[in-house]
Tab-separated table of C-alpha atoms in Angstrom:
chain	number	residue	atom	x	y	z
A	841	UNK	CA	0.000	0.000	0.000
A	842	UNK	CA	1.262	3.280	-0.753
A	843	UNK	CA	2.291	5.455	1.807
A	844	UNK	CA	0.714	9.215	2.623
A	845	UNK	CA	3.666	11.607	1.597
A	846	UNK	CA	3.754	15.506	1.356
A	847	UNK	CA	3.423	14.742	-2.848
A	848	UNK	CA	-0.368	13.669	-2.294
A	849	UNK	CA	-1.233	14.064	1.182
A	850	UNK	CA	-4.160	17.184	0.380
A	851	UNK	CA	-6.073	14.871	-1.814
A	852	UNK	CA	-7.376	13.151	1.469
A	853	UNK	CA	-8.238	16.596	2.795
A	854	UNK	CA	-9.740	17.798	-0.341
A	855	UNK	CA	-12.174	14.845	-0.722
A	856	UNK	CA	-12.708	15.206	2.895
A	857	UNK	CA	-14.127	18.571	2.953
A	858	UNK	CA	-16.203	17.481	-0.438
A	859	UNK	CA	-17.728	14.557	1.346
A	860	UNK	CA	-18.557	17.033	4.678
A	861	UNK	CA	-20.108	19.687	2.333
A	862	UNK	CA	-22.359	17.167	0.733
A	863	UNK	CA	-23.307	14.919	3.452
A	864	UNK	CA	-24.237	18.248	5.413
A	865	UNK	CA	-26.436	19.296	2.089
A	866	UNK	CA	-27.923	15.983	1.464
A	867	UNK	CA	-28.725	15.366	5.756
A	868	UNK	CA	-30.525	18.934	5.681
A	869	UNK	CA	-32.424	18.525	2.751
A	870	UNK	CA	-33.560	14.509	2.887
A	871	UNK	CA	-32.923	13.704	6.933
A	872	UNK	CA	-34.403	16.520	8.406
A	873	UNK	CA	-34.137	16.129	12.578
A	874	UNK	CA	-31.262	13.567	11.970
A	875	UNK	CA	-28.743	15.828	14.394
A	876	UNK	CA	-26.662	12.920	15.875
A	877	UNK	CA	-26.512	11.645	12.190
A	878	UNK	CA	-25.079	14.911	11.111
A	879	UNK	CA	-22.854	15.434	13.916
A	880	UNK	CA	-21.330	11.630	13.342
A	881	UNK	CA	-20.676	12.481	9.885
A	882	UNK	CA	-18.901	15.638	10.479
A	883	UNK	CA	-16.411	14.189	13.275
A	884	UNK	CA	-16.100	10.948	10.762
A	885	UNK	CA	-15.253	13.403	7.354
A	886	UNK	CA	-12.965	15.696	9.497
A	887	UNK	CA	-11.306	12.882	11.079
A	888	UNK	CA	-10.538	11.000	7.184
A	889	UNK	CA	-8.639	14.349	6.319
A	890	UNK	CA	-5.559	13.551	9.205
A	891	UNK	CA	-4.662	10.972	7.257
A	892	UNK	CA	-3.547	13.293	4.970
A	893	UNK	CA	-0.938	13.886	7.781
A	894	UNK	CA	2.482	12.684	7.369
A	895	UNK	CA	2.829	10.184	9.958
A	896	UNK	CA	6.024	11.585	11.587
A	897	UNK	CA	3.855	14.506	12.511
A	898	UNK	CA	2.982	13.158	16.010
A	899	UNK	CA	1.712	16.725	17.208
A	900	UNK	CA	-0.294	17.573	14.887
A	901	UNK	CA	-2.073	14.287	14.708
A	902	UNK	CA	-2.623	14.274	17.981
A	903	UNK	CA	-3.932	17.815	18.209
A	904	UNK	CA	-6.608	17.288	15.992
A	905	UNK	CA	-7.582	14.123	17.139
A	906	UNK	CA	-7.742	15.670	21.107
A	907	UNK	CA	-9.779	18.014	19.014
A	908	UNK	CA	-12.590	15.966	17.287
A	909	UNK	CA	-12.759	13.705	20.334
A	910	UNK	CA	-13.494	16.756	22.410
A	911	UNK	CA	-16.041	18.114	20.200
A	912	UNK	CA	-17.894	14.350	19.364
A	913	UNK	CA	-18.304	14.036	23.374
A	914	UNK	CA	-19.319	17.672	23.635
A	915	UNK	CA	-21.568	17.669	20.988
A	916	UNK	CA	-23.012	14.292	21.940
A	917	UNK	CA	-23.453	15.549	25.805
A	918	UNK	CA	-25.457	18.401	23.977
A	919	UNK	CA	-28.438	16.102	23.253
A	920	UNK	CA	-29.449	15.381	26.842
A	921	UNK	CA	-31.240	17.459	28.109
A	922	UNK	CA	-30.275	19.878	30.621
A	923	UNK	CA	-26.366	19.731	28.850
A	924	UNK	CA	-25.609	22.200	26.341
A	925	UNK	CA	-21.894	22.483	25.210
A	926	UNK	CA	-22.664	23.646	21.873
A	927	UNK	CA	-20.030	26.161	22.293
A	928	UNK	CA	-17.937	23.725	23.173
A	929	UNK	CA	-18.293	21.762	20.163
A	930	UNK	CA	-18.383	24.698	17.924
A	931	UNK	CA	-14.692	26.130	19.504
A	932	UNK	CA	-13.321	22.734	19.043
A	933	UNK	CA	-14.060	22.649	15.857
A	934	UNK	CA	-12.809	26.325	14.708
A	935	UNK	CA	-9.721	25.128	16.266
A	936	UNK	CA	-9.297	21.846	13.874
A	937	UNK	CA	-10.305	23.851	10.995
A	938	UNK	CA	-7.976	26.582	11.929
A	939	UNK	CA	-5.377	24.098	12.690
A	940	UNK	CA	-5.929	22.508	9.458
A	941	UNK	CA	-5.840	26.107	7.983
A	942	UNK	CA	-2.630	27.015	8.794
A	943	UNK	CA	-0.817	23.592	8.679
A	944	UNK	CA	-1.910	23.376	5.016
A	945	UNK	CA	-1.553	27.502	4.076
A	946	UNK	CA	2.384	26.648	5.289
A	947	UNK	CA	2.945	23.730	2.971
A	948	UNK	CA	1.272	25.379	0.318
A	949	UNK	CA	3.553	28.547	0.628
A	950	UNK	CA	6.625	27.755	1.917
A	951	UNK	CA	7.749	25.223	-1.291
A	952	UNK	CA	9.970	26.213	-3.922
A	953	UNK	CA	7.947	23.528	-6.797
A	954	UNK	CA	4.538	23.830	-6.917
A	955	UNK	CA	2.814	20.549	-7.847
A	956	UNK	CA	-0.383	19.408	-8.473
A	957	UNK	CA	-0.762	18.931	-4.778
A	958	UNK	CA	0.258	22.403	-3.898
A	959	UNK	CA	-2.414	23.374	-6.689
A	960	UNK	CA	-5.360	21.001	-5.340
A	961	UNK	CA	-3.968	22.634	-1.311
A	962	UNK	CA	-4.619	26.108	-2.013
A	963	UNK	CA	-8.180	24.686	-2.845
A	964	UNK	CA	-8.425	23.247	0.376
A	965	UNK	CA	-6.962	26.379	1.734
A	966	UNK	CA	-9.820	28.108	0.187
A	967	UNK	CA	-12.597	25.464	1.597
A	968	UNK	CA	-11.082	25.977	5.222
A	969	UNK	CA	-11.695	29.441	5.065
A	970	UNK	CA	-15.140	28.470	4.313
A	971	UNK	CA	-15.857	26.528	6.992
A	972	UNK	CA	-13.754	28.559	9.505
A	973	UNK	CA	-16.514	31.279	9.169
A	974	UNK	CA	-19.356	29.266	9.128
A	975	UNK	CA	-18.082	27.999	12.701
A	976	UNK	CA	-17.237	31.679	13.880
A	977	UNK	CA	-20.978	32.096	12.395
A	978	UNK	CA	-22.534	29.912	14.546
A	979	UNK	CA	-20.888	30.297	17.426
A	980	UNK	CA	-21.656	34.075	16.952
A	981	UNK	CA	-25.505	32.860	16.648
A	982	UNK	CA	-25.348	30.789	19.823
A	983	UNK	CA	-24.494	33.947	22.152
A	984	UNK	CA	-26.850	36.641	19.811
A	985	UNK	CA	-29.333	34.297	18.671
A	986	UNK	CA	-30.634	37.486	16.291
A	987	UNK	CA	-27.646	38.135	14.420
A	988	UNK	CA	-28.546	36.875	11.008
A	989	UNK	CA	-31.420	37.651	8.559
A	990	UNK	CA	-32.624	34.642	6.715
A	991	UNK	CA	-31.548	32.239	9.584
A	992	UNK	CA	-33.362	30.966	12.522
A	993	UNK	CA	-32.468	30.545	16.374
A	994	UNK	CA	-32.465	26.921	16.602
A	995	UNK	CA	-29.587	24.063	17.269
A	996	UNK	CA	-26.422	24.846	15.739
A	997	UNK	CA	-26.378	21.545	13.705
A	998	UNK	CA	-30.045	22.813	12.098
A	999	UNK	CA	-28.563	25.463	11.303
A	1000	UNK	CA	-24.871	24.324	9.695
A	1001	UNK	CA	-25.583	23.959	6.135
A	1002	UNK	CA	-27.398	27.366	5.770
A	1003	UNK	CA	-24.450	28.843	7.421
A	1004	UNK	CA	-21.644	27.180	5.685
A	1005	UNK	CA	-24.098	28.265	2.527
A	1006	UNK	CA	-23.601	31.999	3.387
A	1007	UNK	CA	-20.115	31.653	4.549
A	1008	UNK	CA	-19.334	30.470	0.760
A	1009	UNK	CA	-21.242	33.086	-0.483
A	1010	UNK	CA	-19.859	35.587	1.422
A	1011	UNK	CA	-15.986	34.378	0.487
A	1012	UNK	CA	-17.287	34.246	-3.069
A	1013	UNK	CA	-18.385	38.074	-3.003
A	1014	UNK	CA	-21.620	36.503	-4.648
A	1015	UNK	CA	-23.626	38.182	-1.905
A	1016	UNK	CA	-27.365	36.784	-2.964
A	1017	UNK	CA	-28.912	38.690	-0.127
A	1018	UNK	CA	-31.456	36.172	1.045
A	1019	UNK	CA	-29.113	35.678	4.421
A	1020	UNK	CA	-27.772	38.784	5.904
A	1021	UNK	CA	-25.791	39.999	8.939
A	1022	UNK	CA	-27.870	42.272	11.282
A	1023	UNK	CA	-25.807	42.938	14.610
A	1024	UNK	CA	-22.366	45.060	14.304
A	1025	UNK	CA	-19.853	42.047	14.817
A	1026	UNK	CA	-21.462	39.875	12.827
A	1027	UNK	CA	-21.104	42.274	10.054
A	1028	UNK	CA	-17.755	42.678	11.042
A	1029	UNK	CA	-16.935	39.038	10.281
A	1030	UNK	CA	-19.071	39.269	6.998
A	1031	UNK	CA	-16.879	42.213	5.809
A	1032	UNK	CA	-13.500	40.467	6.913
A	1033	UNK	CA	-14.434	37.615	4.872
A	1034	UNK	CA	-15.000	39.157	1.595
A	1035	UNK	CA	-12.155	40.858	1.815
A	1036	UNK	CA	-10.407	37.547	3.001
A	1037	UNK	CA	-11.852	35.609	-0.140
A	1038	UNK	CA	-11.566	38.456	-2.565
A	1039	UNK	CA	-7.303	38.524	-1.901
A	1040	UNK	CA	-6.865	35.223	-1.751
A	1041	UNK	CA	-8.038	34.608	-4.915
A	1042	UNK	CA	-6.418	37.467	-6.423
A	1043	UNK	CA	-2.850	36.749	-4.735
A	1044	UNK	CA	-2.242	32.968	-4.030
A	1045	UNK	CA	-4.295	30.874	-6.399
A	1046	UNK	CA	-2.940	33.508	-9.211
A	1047	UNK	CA	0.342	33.101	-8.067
A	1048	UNK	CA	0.691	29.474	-7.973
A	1049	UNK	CA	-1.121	28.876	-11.215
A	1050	UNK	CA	1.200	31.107	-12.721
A	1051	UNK	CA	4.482	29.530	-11.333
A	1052	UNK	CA	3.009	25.836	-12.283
A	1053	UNK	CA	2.485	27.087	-15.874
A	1054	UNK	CA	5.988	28.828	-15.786
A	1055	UNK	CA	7.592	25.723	-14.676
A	1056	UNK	CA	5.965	23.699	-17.471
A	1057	UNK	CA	7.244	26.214	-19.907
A	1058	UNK	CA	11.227	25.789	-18.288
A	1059	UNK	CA	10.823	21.999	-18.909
A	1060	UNK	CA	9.961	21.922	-22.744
């Protein structure tokens, strides 16, 4: 079996955050209620992309995994009643993602070849930054539960695909309006993220593209 090296390793994390954004589309729209489903699938998706990990990365692999086992026990307390750690959950996972962010934003950048895997990582760069809001979104909806237009105060995990839907669409610049920010730090965040997606699109993706196509050009 071939091993996980730093020439493939953010295909796992790319098909990971594929299968997360689907699962979470396809559980809202056909499974509706199906929370501990949901929650299951996230930790399970998240947890597929360390194996993208080199193995001789002991920290790391046990950071995240300290941090998905702290928000599946969290998030599964949540469901009892009386318990409610959704901020718990939520801050774990803004950590992983962040974790994931950076660990993969430092590969990405800090190589003097760029590959198809440092091609298909800014891409997953891109996807973290996604999700990374959506988190800070909810999380921002569990302590002002009237901070968005278009979204309604109920559990978090009702409530993830329509976020991660207007965190997209906010990185995008799309802006389609039917979700809006009504408090002033939540349009903060909105702002911060536009201006997030807009340069990183502009700068990195660019960039590498462009050195990949040079280097094809040196090797005719």
């Amino acid at each position: 079996m071939k091993k996980v090296s730093k020439d493939d390793n953010f295909y796992f994390l790319f098909f990971a955050l594929l299968g997360l954004l689907f699962t979470s589309a396809m559980m809202q729209q056909l499974f509706e209620g199906g929370q501990k489903m949901i929650l299951a699938l996230i930790i399970v998706c998240l947890a597929l992309s360390i194996v993208g990990v080199n193995h001789k990365q002991t920290f790391y692999r046990s950071w995240y995994g300290f941090l998905l086992t702290l928000a599946g026990i969290s998030g599964a307390f949540s469901f009892f009643e009386g318990y409610d750690l959704s901020l718990v959950t939520l801050i774990a996972l803004l950590f992983f993602l962040l974790s994931h962010t950076y660990a993969a934003l430092k590969q990405v950048m800090l190589t003097d070849y760029v590959s198809r895997n440092q091609i298909v990582g800014s891409v997953c760069v891109y996807l973290l930054l996604g999700m990374s809001w959506a988190i800070i979104y909810l999380i921002q909806i569990e302590l002002f539960p009237k901070s968005f237009n278009g979204i309604e105060d109920k559990a978090w995990i009702d409530n993830l695909f329509e976020v991660i839907y207007f965190s997209f669409i906010t990185l995008t610049t799309v802006g389609y309006g039917d979700i809006s920010p009504v408090l002033p730090i939540p349009k903060f965040f909105v702002f911060l993220e536009s201006l997030t997606g807009s340069f990183y699109l502009a700068i990195m993706v660019a960039s590498l593209v462009s050195s990949r196509l040079n280097q094809s050009d040196n090797h005719r």
